[in-house]
């Protein structure tokens, strides 16, 4: 049910689903998985895949053992393996007529508001073009201090910045159990978790875990991020064929329910803890457009107050100084001073370079 109600879904697959213990590529599995993706796309869902496997694929090609790799070497190996990984996806997904693209992210891309906004826009444009973005960490340049380190946390950040409704972490266990299912027969799968309390934390660090890089602890960290982003998250077993279909049919997984609505989370993110850096005074036409949920265009802007940067939080006020909205600016205050009052089609000539056409995009704005 949760999956059916979700329009934008992020699915994370770990290396162990792509490559088995004997280092063979699980091509049949990937083919079945791509059928799942096709089915979701046919239902008009927007899909982002977060896939690990760059290092594993690189090791396979170079006949190296992952365990013996030092960080700098593993970064080179990831650079070699990432191409192998995408070639694999391309080969399998194109058979099912799915277009894919690659996005490599570093921690700053999701932690810094401006870069996160940019990444969000790229996701949206890829959806419009009919492509499925496949995301991995940019392992080749990230150093240990600026690494997500595991793709569970990366996937939850991707879900957050893309405004996804649902994140599925496909793992090699069904979900979170009350006890270690390998040791205790009476262990029960926990179907839904509202609150990640001490009991849940304890189970997750007590060895009831999968074999992948992250383990259960990083999945719980990912769930915490999702709960505060208004995104529902599942830990599900990906080892079977058509794993997404199985979730739909059997619901044999652990769901973490969000604590806030997606809209509230986004509002909080936009308004944030930092105070607005500036103000835009707009005309009545623009005010009416905002009320109808439209973006703010340059034509409706009368006065720019303050000095701010792209991605900064600004106030939007009417001519009587009444606040209408808050939003994140896609332009600097200097740029807006040059383009205010002008039609969007003139922005290119006025600034001398290609930019976005909305000064504050509707997705980055909340009405006050
Ligand atoms: N980004 C790493 C890779 O593609 C994997 C990280 C993880 O396994 O969570 O090899």
Coordinates of C-alpha atoms in Angstrom, one line a residue, residues 13-15 18-19 25 30 49-62 66 69 73-91 100-106 132-142 147 151 154:
X13 CA 20.6 -1.8 -4.1
X14 CA 23.8 -3.0 -2.4
X15 CA 26.8 -4.6 -4.0
X18 CA 24.8 -7.4 -8.0
X19 CA 27.7 -9.6 -7.3
X25 CA 27.5 -10.8 -11.6
X30 CA 19.3 -7.5 -12.4
X49 CA 18.2 4.0 -8.1
X50 CA 21.1 4.3 -5.7
X51 CA 23.5 1.6 -6.5
X52 CA 26.7 0.5 -4.9
X53 CA 29.1 -1.8 -6.7
X54 CA 31.8 0.5 -8.1
X55 CA 34.5 -0.9 -5.9
X56 CA 33.2 -4.5 -6.2
X57 CA 33.1 -4.3 -10.0
X58 CA 36.5 -2.7 -10.1
X59 CA 38.0 -5.4 -7.9
X60 CA 36.4 -8.0 -10.2
X61 CA 38.0 -6.5 -13.3
X62 CA 41.4 -6.1 -11.7
X66 CA 38.4 -5.6 -1.6
X69 CA 42.5 -2.2 -0.5
X73 CA 43.7 2.6 -4.1
X74 CA 40.0 1.9 -3.6
X75 CA 39.3 5.3 -5.1
X76 CA 41.1 4.4 -8.3
X77 CA 39.4 1.0 -8.3
X78 CA 36.0 2.7 -7.9
X79 CA 36.8 4.9 -10.9
X80 CA 37.4 1.8 -13.0
X81 CA 34.5 -0.1 -11.6
X82 CA 31.9 2.7 -11.9
X83 CA 32.1 2.4 -15.7
X84 CA 31.7 -1.4 -15.5
X85 CA 28.7 -0.9 -13.2
X86 CA 27.0 1.6 -15.5
X87 CA 27.8 -0.6 -18.5
X88 CA 26.1 -3.4 -16.7
X89 CA 23.0 -1.3 -16.0
X90 CA 22.9 0.0 -19.5
X91 CA 23.1 -3.4 -21.0
X100 CA 19.4 5.5 -17.6
X101 CA 21.7 8.3 -16.5
X102 CA 24.5 8.5 -14.0
X103 CA 24.9 10.9 -11.0
X104 CA 27.8 10.7 -8.7
X105 CA 27.4 12.7 -5.5
X106 CA 29.7 13.8 -2.7
X132 CA 16.1 6.9 -14.5
X133 CA 19.0 8.4 -12.6
X134 CA 21.4 5.9 -11.1
X135 CA 23.3 7.4 -8.2
X136 CA 26.4 6.4 -6.4
X137 CA 28.8 8.2 -4.2
X138 CA 31.7 9.9 -6.0
X139 CA 34.1 7.5 -4.4
X140 CA 37.1 8.6 -6.5
X141 CA 37.3 12.1 -5.0
X142 CA 35.6 11.8 -1.6
X147 CA 32.3 10.6 2.7
X151 CA 25.0 4.1 0.3
X154 CA 23.5 8.5 0.7

